[in-house]
Amino acid sequence: MSDHIPFSPFEKFPLRFLQISMTACTHTRLLFNMRHLIVLLLCVGILNHISEALLMEKLADNKMCGDAECSYVVSMATALDDFIAPDCRFINIKKGQKVYVYSKLVPEEGGGVFWSGSVYSDRYVDQMGIIGYFPAPVVKETHKFREDTVQIPTTNMDFLCA
């Protein structure tokens, strides 16, 4: 009788099969719950990163761009001197570095003249592609790509630090 597998009165399958099936089902539920936990943790991480973004004071209410989205380079400039970014809205620039200018802020009365752009240099590749503001007097325009510019209002996103 030790080889006899008892049957459940309600099922056609042996109890051992049911125990194996229930174990597999438990593992499947556990994996399913783990996936949900991973997705939840990723969402919390993303939301935490977004919540760490800091809205900084606007430097100007309007900007001059090559197009309505400010996606085209307006000009190329060369840095005349080093500039150390005072906060996350700005970029560091080294003397002699090439800078792609994307927009020129329209200065408020008594305000500074700032442009936005990204640096380009074989020496400072770690900074390439980072877009930020810098004082216009720190650079000299060497080539204008667009003569026509459009004036558009700045938004809070223009001055958001992440």
Tab-separated table of N, CA and C in Angstrom:
chain	number	residue	atom	x	y	z
A	1	MET	N	0.812	-1.191	0.000
A	1	MET	CA	0.000	0.000	0.000
A	1	MET	C	0.855	1.254	0.000
A	2	SER	N	2.148	1.141	0.269
A	2	SER	CA	2.997	2.319	0.290
A	2	SER	C	3.161	2.927	-1.108
A	3	ASP	N	2.972	2.131	-2.175
A	3	ASP	CA	3.084	2.660	-3.535
A	3	ASP	C	1.786	3.295	-3.989
A	4	HIS	N	0.775	3.141	-3.255
A	4	HIS	CA	-0.529	3.685	-3.635
A	4	HIS	C	-0.547	5.200	-3.403
A	5	ILE	N	-0.947	5.965	-4.418
A	5	ILE	CA	-1.053	7.422	-4.322
A	5	ILE	C	-2.509	7.747	-4.065
A	6	PRO	N	-2.809	8.406	-2.948
A	6	PRO	CA	-4.201	8.710	-2.650
A	6	PRO	C	-4.743	9.786	-3.591
A	7	PHE	N	-6.007	9.667	-3.903
A	7	PHE	CA	-6.678	10.619	-4.769
A	7	PHE	C	-7.573	11.518	-3.936
A	8	SER	N	-7.702	12.738	-4.370
A	8	SER	CA	-8.640	13.646	-3.742
A	8	SER	C	-10.026	13.281	-4.245
A	9	PRO	N	-11.013	13.338	-3.415
A	9	PRO	CA	-12.351	12.968	-3.867
A	9	PRO	C	-12.928	13.962	-4.866
A	10	PHE	N	-12.359	15.172	-4.944
A	10	PHE	CA	-12.925	16.200	-5.817
A	10	PHE	C	-12.148	16.370	-7.126
A	11	GLU	N	-11.000	15.762	-7.241
A	11	GLU	CA	-10.149	15.945	-8.421
A	11	GLU	C	-9.813	14.605	-9.042
A	12	LYS	N	-9.442	14.624	-10.295
A	12	LYS	CA	-9.012	13.420	-10.992
A	12	LYS	C	-7.527	13.156	-10.756
A	13	PHE	N	-6.776	14.171	-10.296
A	13	PHE	CA	-5.329	14.058	-10.198
A	13	PHE	C	-4.915	13.624	-8.801
A	14	PRO	N	-3.783	12.959	-8.700
A	14	PRO	CA	-3.274	12.566	-7.383
A	14	PRO	C	-2.917	13.799	-6.555
A	15	LEU	N	-2.949	13.646	-5.232
A	15	LEU	CA	-2.622	14.750	-4.338
A	15	LEU	C	-1.199	15.249	-4.558
A	16	ARG	N	-0.276	14.352	-4.874
A	16	ARG	CA	1.110	14.748	-5.115
A	16	ARG	C	1.171	15.742	-6.292
A	17	PHE	N	0.404	15.509	-7.350
A	17	PHE	CA	0.347	16.411	-8.500
A	17	PHE	C	-0.189	17.779	-8.074
A	18	LEU	N	-1.209	17.749	-7.224
A	18	LEU	CA	-1.777	19.005	-6.745
A	18	LEU	C	-0.757	19.775	-5.908
A	19	GLN	N	0.000	19.050	-5.080
A	19	GLN	CA	1.012	19.718	-4.277
A	19	GLN	C	2.086	20.346	-5.163
A	20	ILE	N	2.530	19.667	-6.209
A	20	ILE	CA	3.519	20.198	-7.150
A	20	ILE	C	2.938	21.399	-7.882
A	21	SER	N	1.683	21.291	-8.323
A	21	SER	CA	1.035	22.388	-9.039
A	21	SER	C	0.894	23.611	-8.155
A	22	MET	N	0.528	23.385	-6.889
A	22	MET	CA	0.382	24.514	-5.982
A	22	MET	C	1.733	25.180	-5.725
A	23	THR	N	2.794	24.383	-5.633
A	23	THR	CA	4.133	24.939	-5.449
A	23	THR	C	4.522	25.775	-6.659
A	24	ALA	N	4.267	25.289	-7.875
A	24	ALA	CA	4.574	26.034	-9.099
A	24	ALA	C	3.760	27.312	-9.159
A	25	CYS	N	2.509	27.237	-8.746
A	25	CYS	CA	1.638	28.413	-8.743
A	25	CYS	C	2.160	29.456	-7.758
A	26	THR	N	2.625	29.004	-6.600
A	26	THR	CA	3.181	29.915	-5.599
A	26	THR	C	4.430	30.608	-6.143
A	27	HIS	N	5.291	29.856	-6.833
A	27	HIS	CA	6.494	30.444	-7.433
A	27	HIS	C	6.123	31.463	-8.504
A	28	THR	N	5.114	31.148	-9.297
A	28	THR	CA	4.665	32.070	-10.344
A	28	THR	C	4.130	33.353	-9.717
A	29	ARG	N	3.332	33.233	-8.661
A	29	ARG	CA	2.813	34.406	-7.969
A	29	ARG	C	3.934	35.236	-7.364
A	30	LEU	N	4.924	34.557	-6.811
A	30	LEU	CA	6.060	35.246	-6.219
A	30	LEU	C	6.826	36.026	-7.287
A	31	LEU	N	7.076	35.397	-8.446
A	31	LEU	CA	7.756	36.096	-9.541
A	31	LEU	C	6.929	37.279	-10.032
A	32	PHE	N	5.617	37.073	-10.129
A	32	PHE	CA	4.711	38.137	-10.563
A	32	PHE	C	4.779	39.305	-9.586
A	33	ASN	N	4.755	39.013	-8.282
A	33	ASN	CA	4.839	40.052	-7.260
A	33	ASN	C	6.205	40.733	-7.272
A	34	MET	N	7.280	39.990	-7.536
A	34	MET	CA	8.616	40.571	-7.620
A	34	MET	C	8.697	41.556	-8.787
A	35	ARG	N	8.075	41.211	-9.905
A	35	ARG	CA	8.069	42.123	-11.057
A	35	ARG	C	7.354	43.416	-10.691
A	36	HIS	N	6.227	43.295	-9.999
A	36	HIS	CA	5.499	44.492	-9.578
A	36	HIS	C	6.345	45.335	-8.622
A	37	LEU	N	7.051	44.669	-7.726
A	37	LEU	CA	7.901	45.374	-6.777
A	37	LEU	C	9.023	46.117	-7.505
A	38	ILE	N	9.635	45.485	-8.486
A	38	ILE	CA	10.710	46.123	-9.259
A	38	ILE	C	10.170	47.335	-10.012
A	39	VAL	N	9.015	47.189	-10.652
A	39	VAL	CA	8.400	48.309	-11.375
A	39	VAL	C	8.074	49.438	-10.406
A	40	LEU	N	7.537	49.102	-9.244
A	40	LEU	CA	7.214	50.109	-8.236
A	40	LEU	C	8.469	50.849	-7.772
A	41	LEU	N	9.548	50.116	-7.515
A	41	LEU	CA	10.795	50.744	-7.083
A	41	LEU	C	11.370	51.649	-8.162
A	42	LEU	N	11.282	51.230	-9.425
A	42	LEU	CA	11.749	52.077	-10.523
A	42	LEU	C	10.942	53.362	-10.595
A	43	CYS	N	9.624	53.246	-10.450
A	43	CYS	CA	8.763	54.441	-10.488
A	43	CYS	C	9.094	55.391	-9.339
A	44	VAL	N	9.299	54.846	-8.163
A	44	VAL	CA	9.641	55.674	-7.005
A	44	VAL	C	10.982	56.372	-7.259
A	45	GLY	N	11.931	55.656	-7.830
A	45	GLY	CA	13.230	56.254	-8.137
A	45	GLY	C	13.121	57.378	-9.135
A	46	ILE	N	12.325	57.177	-10.166
A	46	ILE	CA	12.133	58.210	-11.185
A	46	ILE	C	11.432	59.418	-10.580
A	47	LEU	N	10.382	59.177	-9.798
A	47	LEU	CA	9.666	60.285	-9.166
A	47	LEU	C	10.566	61.037	-8.191
A	48	ASN	N	11.413	60.312	-7.479
A	48	ASN	CA	12.334	60.947	-6.555
A	48	ASN	C	13.303	61.843	-7.315
A	49	HIS	N	13.808	61.361	-8.462
A	49	HIS	CA	14.721	62.163	-9.279
A	49	HIS	C	14.022	63.419	-9.781
A	50	ILE	N	12.772	63.284	-10.221
A	50	ILE	CA	12.012	64.434	-10.712
A	50	ILE	C	11.756	65.416	-9.574
A	51	SER	N	11.437	64.890	-8.392
A	51	SER	CA	11.137	65.776	-7.272
A	51	SER	C	12.375	66.519	-6.797
A	52	GLU	N	13.578	66.007	-7.123
A	52	GLU	CA	14.806	66.682	-6.744
A	52	GLU	C	15.122	67.835	-7.678
A	53	ALA	N	14.421	67.952	-8.812
A	53	ALA	CA	14.652	69.059	-9.726
A	53	ALA	C	14.289	70.358	-9.021
A	54	LEU	N	15.054	71.381	-9.306
A	54	LEU	CA	14.905	72.642	-8.613
A	54	LEU	C	14.607	73.739	-9.621
A	55	LEU	N	13.528	74.450	-9.396
A	55	LEU	CA	13.166	75.565	-10.257
A	55	LEU	C	13.937	76.788	-9.787
A	56	MET	N	14.794	77.277	-10.674
A	56	MET	CA	15.632	78.433	-10.345
A	56	MET	C	14.984	79.707	-10.890
A	57	GLU	N	15.470	80.828	-10.413
A	57	GLU	CA	14.968	82.132	-10.849
A	57	GLU	C	15.216	82.311	-12.349
A	58	LYS	N	14.240	82.911	-13.034
A	58	LYS	CA	14.381	83.196	-14.461
A	58	LYS	C	15.440	84.279	-14.667
A	59	LEU	N	16.257	84.091	-15.668
A	59	LEU	CA	17.266	85.090	-16.009
A	59	LEU	C	16.698	86.135	-16.963
A	60	ALA	N	15.632	85.781	-17.686
A	60	ALA	CA	14.993	86.707	-18.636
A	60	ALA	C	13.606	86.170	-18.971
A	61	ASP	N	12.759	87.050	-19.497
A	61	ASP	CA	11.411	86.635	-19.886
A	61	ASP	C	11.328	86.205	-21.343
A	62	ASN	N	12.308	86.606	-22.158
A	62	ASN	CA	12.302	86.266	-23.586
A	62	ASN	C	13.680	85.828	-24.044
A	63	LYS	N	13.702	85.094	-25.158
A	63	LYS	CA	14.973	84.661	-25.738
A	63	LYS	C	14.880	84.712	-27.257
A	64	MET	N	16.031	84.895	-27.893
A	64	MET	CA	16.135	84.898	-29.340
A	64	MET	C	16.672	83.536	-29.770
A	65	CYS	N	15.963	82.886	-30.709
A	65	CYS	CA	16.341	81.554	-31.162
A	65	CYS	C	16.329	81.492	-32.692
A	66	GLY	N	16.913	80.443	-33.221
A	66	GLY	CA	16.926	80.234	-34.669
A	66	GLY	C	15.610	79.698	-35.185
A	67	ASP	N	14.779	79.126	-34.308
A	67	ASP	CA	13.460	78.602	-34.675
A	67	ASP	C	12.582	78.620	-33.428
A	68	ALA	N	11.316	78.317	-33.590
A	68	ALA	CA	10.351	78.406	-32.485
A	68	ALA	C	10.642	77.416	-31.352
A	69	GLU	N	11.369	76.338	-31.619
A	69	GLU	CA	11.692	75.349	-30.580
A	69	GLU	C	13.088	75.542	-29.991
A	70	CYS	N	13.844	76.481	-30.508
A	70	CYS	CA	15.234	76.706	-30.079
A	70	CYS	C	16.088	75.451	-30.248
A	71	SER	N	15.846	74.718	-31.302
A	71	SER	CA	16.577	73.468	-31.496
A	71	SER	C	17.749	73.608	-32.463
A	72	TYR	N	17.829	74.709	-33.196
A	72	TYR	CA	18.923	74.903	-34.143
A	72	TYR	C	19.999	75.796	-33.548
A	73	VAL	N	21.228	75.515	-33.907
A	73	VAL	CA	22.350	76.326	-33.462
A	73	VAL	C	22.277	77.673	-34.178
A	74	VAL	N	22.346	78.741	-33.402
A	74	VAL	CA	22.300	80.097	-33.955
A	74	VAL	C	23.681	80.512	-34.430
A	75	SER	N	24.696	80.211	-33.609
A	75	SER	CA	26.049	80.620	-33.968
A	75	SER	C	27.084	79.755	-33.256
A	76	MET	N	28.330	79.941	-33.678
A	76	MET	CA	29.473	79.291	-33.043
A	76	MET	C	30.297	80.405	-32.408
A	77	ALA	N	30.839	80.144	-31.228
A	77	ALA	CA	31.642	81.139	-30.537
A	77	ALA	C	32.877	80.472	-29.945
A	78	THR	N	33.849	81.278	-29.615
A	78	THR	CA	35.066	80.807	-28.960
A	78	THR	C	35.187	81.523	-27.616
A	79	ALA	N	35.507	80.761	-26.586
A	79	ALA	CA	35.629	81.334	-25.240
A	79	ALA	C	36.872	82.208	-25.147
A	80	LEU	N	36.682	83.418	-24.663
A	80	LEU	CA	37.784	84.357	-24.471
A	80	LEU	C	38.444	84.191	-23.111
A	81	ASP	N	37.691	83.583	-22.193
A	81	ASP	CA	38.189	83.412	-20.833
A	81	ASP	C	37.475	82.225	-20.195
A	82	ASP	N	37.971	81.755	-19.066
A	82	ASP	CA	37.300	80.683	-18.320
A	82	ASP	C	36.055	81.248	-17.650
A	83	PHE	N	35.051	80.400	-17.518
A	83	PHE	CA	33.847	80.760	-16.761
A	83	PHE	C	33.466	79.562	-15.916
A	84	ILE	N	33.339	79.780	-14.621
A	84	ILE	CA	32.945	78.729	-13.683
A	84	ILE	C	31.464	78.921	-13.375
A	85	ALA	N	30.677	77.882	-13.627
A	85	ALA	CA	29.233	77.947	-13.421
A	85	ALA	C	28.901	78.170	-11.952
A	86	PRO	N	28.109	79.222	-11.645
A	86	PRO	CA	27.743	79.474	-10.251
A	86	PRO	C	26.637	78.558	-9.735
A	87	ASP	N	25.814	78.015	-10.637
A	87	ASP	CA	24.781	77.044	-10.251
A	87	ASP	C	24.460	76.155	-11.453
A	88	CYS	N	23.494	75.284	-11.279
A	88	CYS	CA	23.226	74.251	-12.284
A	88	CYS	C	22.602	74.777	-13.579
A	89	ARG	N	22.195	76.011	-13.642
A	89	ARG	CA	21.662	76.575	-14.893
A	89	ARG	C	22.774	76.878	-15.883
A	90	PHE	N	23.979	77.017	-15.402
A	90	PHE	CA	25.112	77.463	-16.202
A	90	PHE	C	26.034	76.305	-16.563
A	91	ILE	N	26.908	76.546	-17.548
A	91	ILE	CA	27.929	75.555	-17.906
A	91	ILE	C	29.309	76.151	-17.667
A	92	ASN	N	30.258	75.281	-17.400
A	92	ASN	CA	31.656	75.690	-17.279
A	92	ASN	C	32.230	75.845	-18.675
A	93	ILE	N	33.013	76.878	-18.854
A	93	ILE	CA	33.654	77.115	-20.151
A	93	ILE	C	35.136	77.380	-19.891
A	94	LYS	N	35.970	76.794	-20.715
A	94	LYS	CA	37.416	77.003	-20.623
A	94	LYS	C	37.866	77.901	-21.780
A	95	LYS	N	38.833	78.728	-21.530
A	95	LYS	CA	39.368	79.636	-22.541
A	95	LYS	C	39.784	78.841	-23.786
A	96	GLY	N	39.368	79.327	-24.951
A	96	GLY	CA	39.705	78.682	-26.221
A	96	GLY	C	38.699	77.625	-26.663
A	97	GLN	N	37.800	77.257	-25.797
A	97	GLN	CA	36.815	76.222	-26.108
A	97	GLN	C	35.776	76.755	-27.093
A	98	LYS	N	35.320	75.886	-27.990
A	98	LYS	CA	34.256	76.233	-28.928
A	98	LYS	C	32.919	76.042	-28.229
A	99	VAL	N	31.968	76.949	-28.509
A	99	VAL	CA	30.641	76.899	-27.893
A	99	VAL	C	29.593	77.029	-28.986
A	100	TYR	N	28.660	76.083	-29.014
A	100	TYR	CA	27.502	76.182	-29.903
A	100	TYR	C	26.439	76.997	-29.173
A	101	VAL	N	25.989	78.099	-29.779
A	101	VAL	CA	24.995	78.976	-29.157
A	101	VAL	C	23.614	78.613	-29.697
A	102	TYR	N	22.680	78.256	-28.791
A	102	TYR	CA	21.319	77.881	-29.168
A	102	TYR	C	20.323	79.012	-28.990
A	103	SER	N	20.553	79.853	-27.990
A	103	SER	CA	19.641	80.975	-27.765
A	103	SER	C	20.379	82.105	-27.080
A	104	LYS	N	19.806	83.301	-27.230
A	104	LYS	CA	20.350	84.488	-26.587
A	104	LYS	C	19.212	85.114	-25.785
A	105	LEU	N	19.387	85.167	-24.477
A	105	LEU	CA	18.349	85.749	-23.639
A	105	LEU	C	18.259	87.253	-23.902
A	106	VAL	N	17.035	87.737	-23.961
A	106	VAL	CA	16.815	89.178	-24.116
A	106	VAL	C	16.939	89.776	-22.725
A	107	PRO	N	17.958	90.614	-22.517
A	107	PRO	CA	18.203	91.095	-21.150
A	107	PRO	C	17.114	92.031	-20.653
A	108	GLU	N	16.823	91.871	-19.371
A	108	GLU	CA	15.913	92.792	-18.689
A	108	GLU	C	16.699	94.073	-18.405
A	109	GLU	N	16.007	95.131	-18.083
A	109	GLU	CA	16.699	96.368	-17.746
A	109	GLU	C	17.564	96.141	-16.510
A	110	GLY	N	18.826	96.399	-16.648
A	110	GLY	CA	19.758	96.214	-15.540
A	110	GLY	C	20.234	94.779	-15.382
A	111	GLY	N	19.756	93.867	-16.233
A	111	GLY	CA	20.151	92.461	-16.135
A	111	GLY	C	21.375	92.163	-16.984
A	112	GLY	N	21.972	91.028	-16.748
A	112	GLY	CA	23.132	90.599	-17.517
A	112	GLY	C	22.720	90.021	-18.862
A	113	VAL	N	23.688	89.908	-19.751
A	113	VAL	CA	23.444	89.334	-21.073
A	113	VAL	C	23.932	87.883	-21.035
A	114	PHE	N	22.980	86.952	-21.137
A	114	PHE	CA	23.314	85.533	-21.087
A	114	PHE	C	22.864	84.834	-22.362
A	115	TRP	N	23.660	83.886	-22.782
A	115	TRP	CA	23.320	83.032	-23.914
A	115	TRP	C	23.275	81.596	-23.404
A	116	SER	N	22.590	80.730	-24.155
A	116	SER	CA	22.626	79.306	-23.805
A	116	SER	C	23.320	78.563	-24.926
A	117	GLY	N	24.033	77.525	-24.538
A	117	GLY	CA	24.754	76.748	-25.534
A	117	GLY	C	25.398	75.528	-24.920
A	118	SER	N	26.170	74.848	-25.748
A	118	SER	CA	26.916	73.681	-25.280
A	118	SER	C	28.347	73.801	-25.772
A	119	VAL	N	29.253	73.272	-24.994
A	119	VAL	CA	30.672	73.386	-25.316
A	119	VAL	C	31.103	72.267	-26.245
A	120	TYR	N	32.153	72.546	-26.981
A	120	TYR	CA	32.752	71.539	-27.847
A	120	TYR	C	34.255	71.690	-27.760
A	121	SER	N	34.925	70.593	-27.456
A	121	SER	CA	36.384	70.615	-27.398
A	121	SER	C	36.892	69.190	-27.329
A	122	ASP	N	38.002	68.952	-27.986
A	122	ASP	CA	38.628	67.631	-27.908
A	122	ASP	C	39.182	67.381	-26.511
A	123	ARG	N	39.518	68.447	-25.823
A	123	ARG	CA	40.123	68.339	-24.500
A	123	ARG	C	39.112	68.097	-23.393
A	124	TYR	N	37.901	68.632	-23.548
A	124	TYR	CA	36.901	68.556	-22.482
A	124	TYR	C	35.672	67.789	-22.947
A	125	VAL	N	35.873	66.573	-23.399
A	125	VAL	CA	34.768	65.782	-23.952
A	125	VAL	C	33.721	65.438	-22.908
A	126	ASP	N	34.069	65.459	-21.622
A	126	ASP	CA	33.101	65.132	-20.576
A	126	ASP	C	32.000	66.180	-20.470
A	127	GLN	N	32.216	67.376	-21.006
A	127	GLN	CA	31.217	68.434	-20.935
A	127	GLN	C	30.417	68.575	-22.226
A	128	MET	N	30.813	67.875	-23.273
A	128	MET	CA	30.128	68.025	-24.561
A	128	MET	C	28.673	67.581	-24.444
A	129	GLY	N	27.782	68.341	-25.057
A	129	GLY	CA	26.363	67.995	-25.064
A	129	GLY	C	25.587	68.570	-23.904
A	130	ILE	N	26.253	69.101	-22.908
A	130	ILE	CA	25.565	69.723	-21.783
A	130	ILE	C	25.201	71.144	-22.189
A	131	ILE	N	23.923	71.472	-22.097
A	131	ILE	CA	23.461	72.808	-22.476
A	131	ILE	C	23.214	73.622	-21.218
A	132	GLY	N	23.706	74.839	-21.231
A	132	GLY	CA	23.512	75.722	-20.093
A	132	GLY	C	23.785	77.158	-20.489
A	133	TYR	N	23.638	78.046	-19.521
A	133	TYR	CA	23.829	79.474	-19.772
A	133	TYR	C	25.258	79.890	-19.440
A	134	PHE	N	25.662	80.993	-20.043
A	134	PHE	CA	26.955	81.595	-19.783
A	134	PHE	C	26.845	83.078	-20.147
A	135	PRO	N	27.675	83.934	-19.552
A	135	PRO	CA	27.632	85.362	-19.897
A	135	PRO	C	28.149	85.568	-21.326
A	136	ALA	N	27.437	86.345	-22.106
A	136	ALA	CA	27.823	86.597	-23.500
A	136	ALA	C	29.222	87.204	-23.626
A	137	PRO	N	29.646	88.114	-22.729
A	137	PRO	CA	30.982	88.704	-22.880
A	137	PRO	C	32.140	87.710	-22.726
A	138	VAL	N	31.866	86.494	-22.239
A	138	VAL	CA	32.918	85.494	-22.056
A	138	VAL	C	33.320	84.870	-23.391
A	139	VAL	N	32.470	85.006	-24.419
A	139	VAL	CA	32.745	84.391	-25.719
A	139	VAL	C	32.741	85.437	-26.836
A	140	LYS	N	33.322	85.051	-27.964
A	140	LYS	CA	33.281	85.887	-29.164
A	140	LYS	C	32.673	85.040	-30.275
A	141	GLU	N	31.595	85.555	-30.867
A	141	GLU	CA	30.968	84.842	-31.988
A	141	GLU	C	31.938	84.780	-33.157
A	142	THR	N	32.122	83.577	-33.686
A	142	THR	CA	33.033	83.395	-34.812
A	142	THR	C	32.293	83.066	-36.102
A	143	HIS	N	31.096	82.535	-35.981
A	143	HIS	CA	30.320	82.182	-37.168
A	143	HIS	C	28.830	82.187	-36.831
A	144	LYS	N	28.044	82.897	-37.651
A	144	LYS	CA	26.588	82.891	-37.473
A	144	LYS	C	25.988	81.900	-38.461
A	145	PHE	N	25.217	80.960	-37.924
A	145	PHE	CA	24.543	79.983	-38.776
A	145	PHE	C	23.177	80.488	-39.228
A	146	ARG	N	22.575	81.344	-38.424
A	146	ARG	CA	21.248	81.875	-38.726
A	146	ARG	C	21.238	83.382	-38.540
A	147	GLU	N	20.876	84.081	-39.581
A	147	GLU	CA	20.724	85.533	-39.495
A	147	GLU	C	19.344	85.888	-38.946
A	148	ASP	N	18.328	85.090	-39.357
A	148	ASP	CA	16.959	85.322	-38.894
A	148	ASP	C	16.779	84.644	-37.547
A	149	THR	N	16.296	85.381	-36.590
A	149	THR	CA	15.986	84.797	-35.290
A	149	THR	C	14.559	85.156	-34.914
A	150	VAL	N	13.993	84.348	-34.034
A	150	VAL	CA	12.645	84.614	-33.539
A	150	VAL	C	12.723	84.841	-32.032
A	151	GLN	N	11.927	85.776	-31.571
A	151	GLN	CA	11.877	86.027	-30.130
A	151	GLN	C	10.713	85.246	-29.557
A	152	ILE	N	10.995	84.426	-28.556
A	152	ILE	CA	9.950	83.640	-27.904
A	152	ILE	C	10.082	83.801	-26.393
A	153	PRO	N	8.978	83.622	-25.678
A	153	PRO	CA	9.062	83.734	-24.214
A	153	PRO	C	9.802	82.541	-23.606
A	154	THR	N	10.506	82.810	-22.545
A	154	THR	CA	11.137	81.714	-21.814
A	154	THR	C	10.076	81.033	-20.955
A	155	THR	N	10.338	79.798	-20.579
A	155	THR	CA	9.430	79.053	-19.709
A	155	THR	C	10.180	78.654	-18.443
A	156	ASN	N	9.462	78.165	-17.467
A	156	ASN	CA	10.112	77.679	-16.241
A	156	ASN	C	11.078	76.539	-16.538
A	157	MET	N	10.755	75.741	-17.564
A	157	MET	CA	11.631	74.612	-17.922
A	157	MET	C	13.005	75.086	-18.375
A	158	ASP	N	13.099	76.308	-18.894
A	158	ASP	CA	14.395	76.850	-19.317
A	158	ASP	C	15.340	77.040	-18.142
A	159	PHE	N	14.812	77.113	-16.944
A	159	PHE	CA	15.635	77.408	-15.768
A	159	PHE	C	15.497	76.328	-14.692
A	160	LEU	N	15.175	75.124	-15.105
A	160	LEU	CA	14.995	74.000	-14.196
A	160	LEU	C	16.324	73.292	-14.001
A	161	CYS	N	16.705	73.070	-12.784
A	161	CYS	CA	17.940	72.343	-12.479
A	161	CYS	C	17.580	70.915	-12.087
A	162	ALA	N	18.225	69.988	-12.735
A	162	ALA	CA	17.942	68.582	-12.418
A	162	ALA	C	19.122	67.945	-11.736
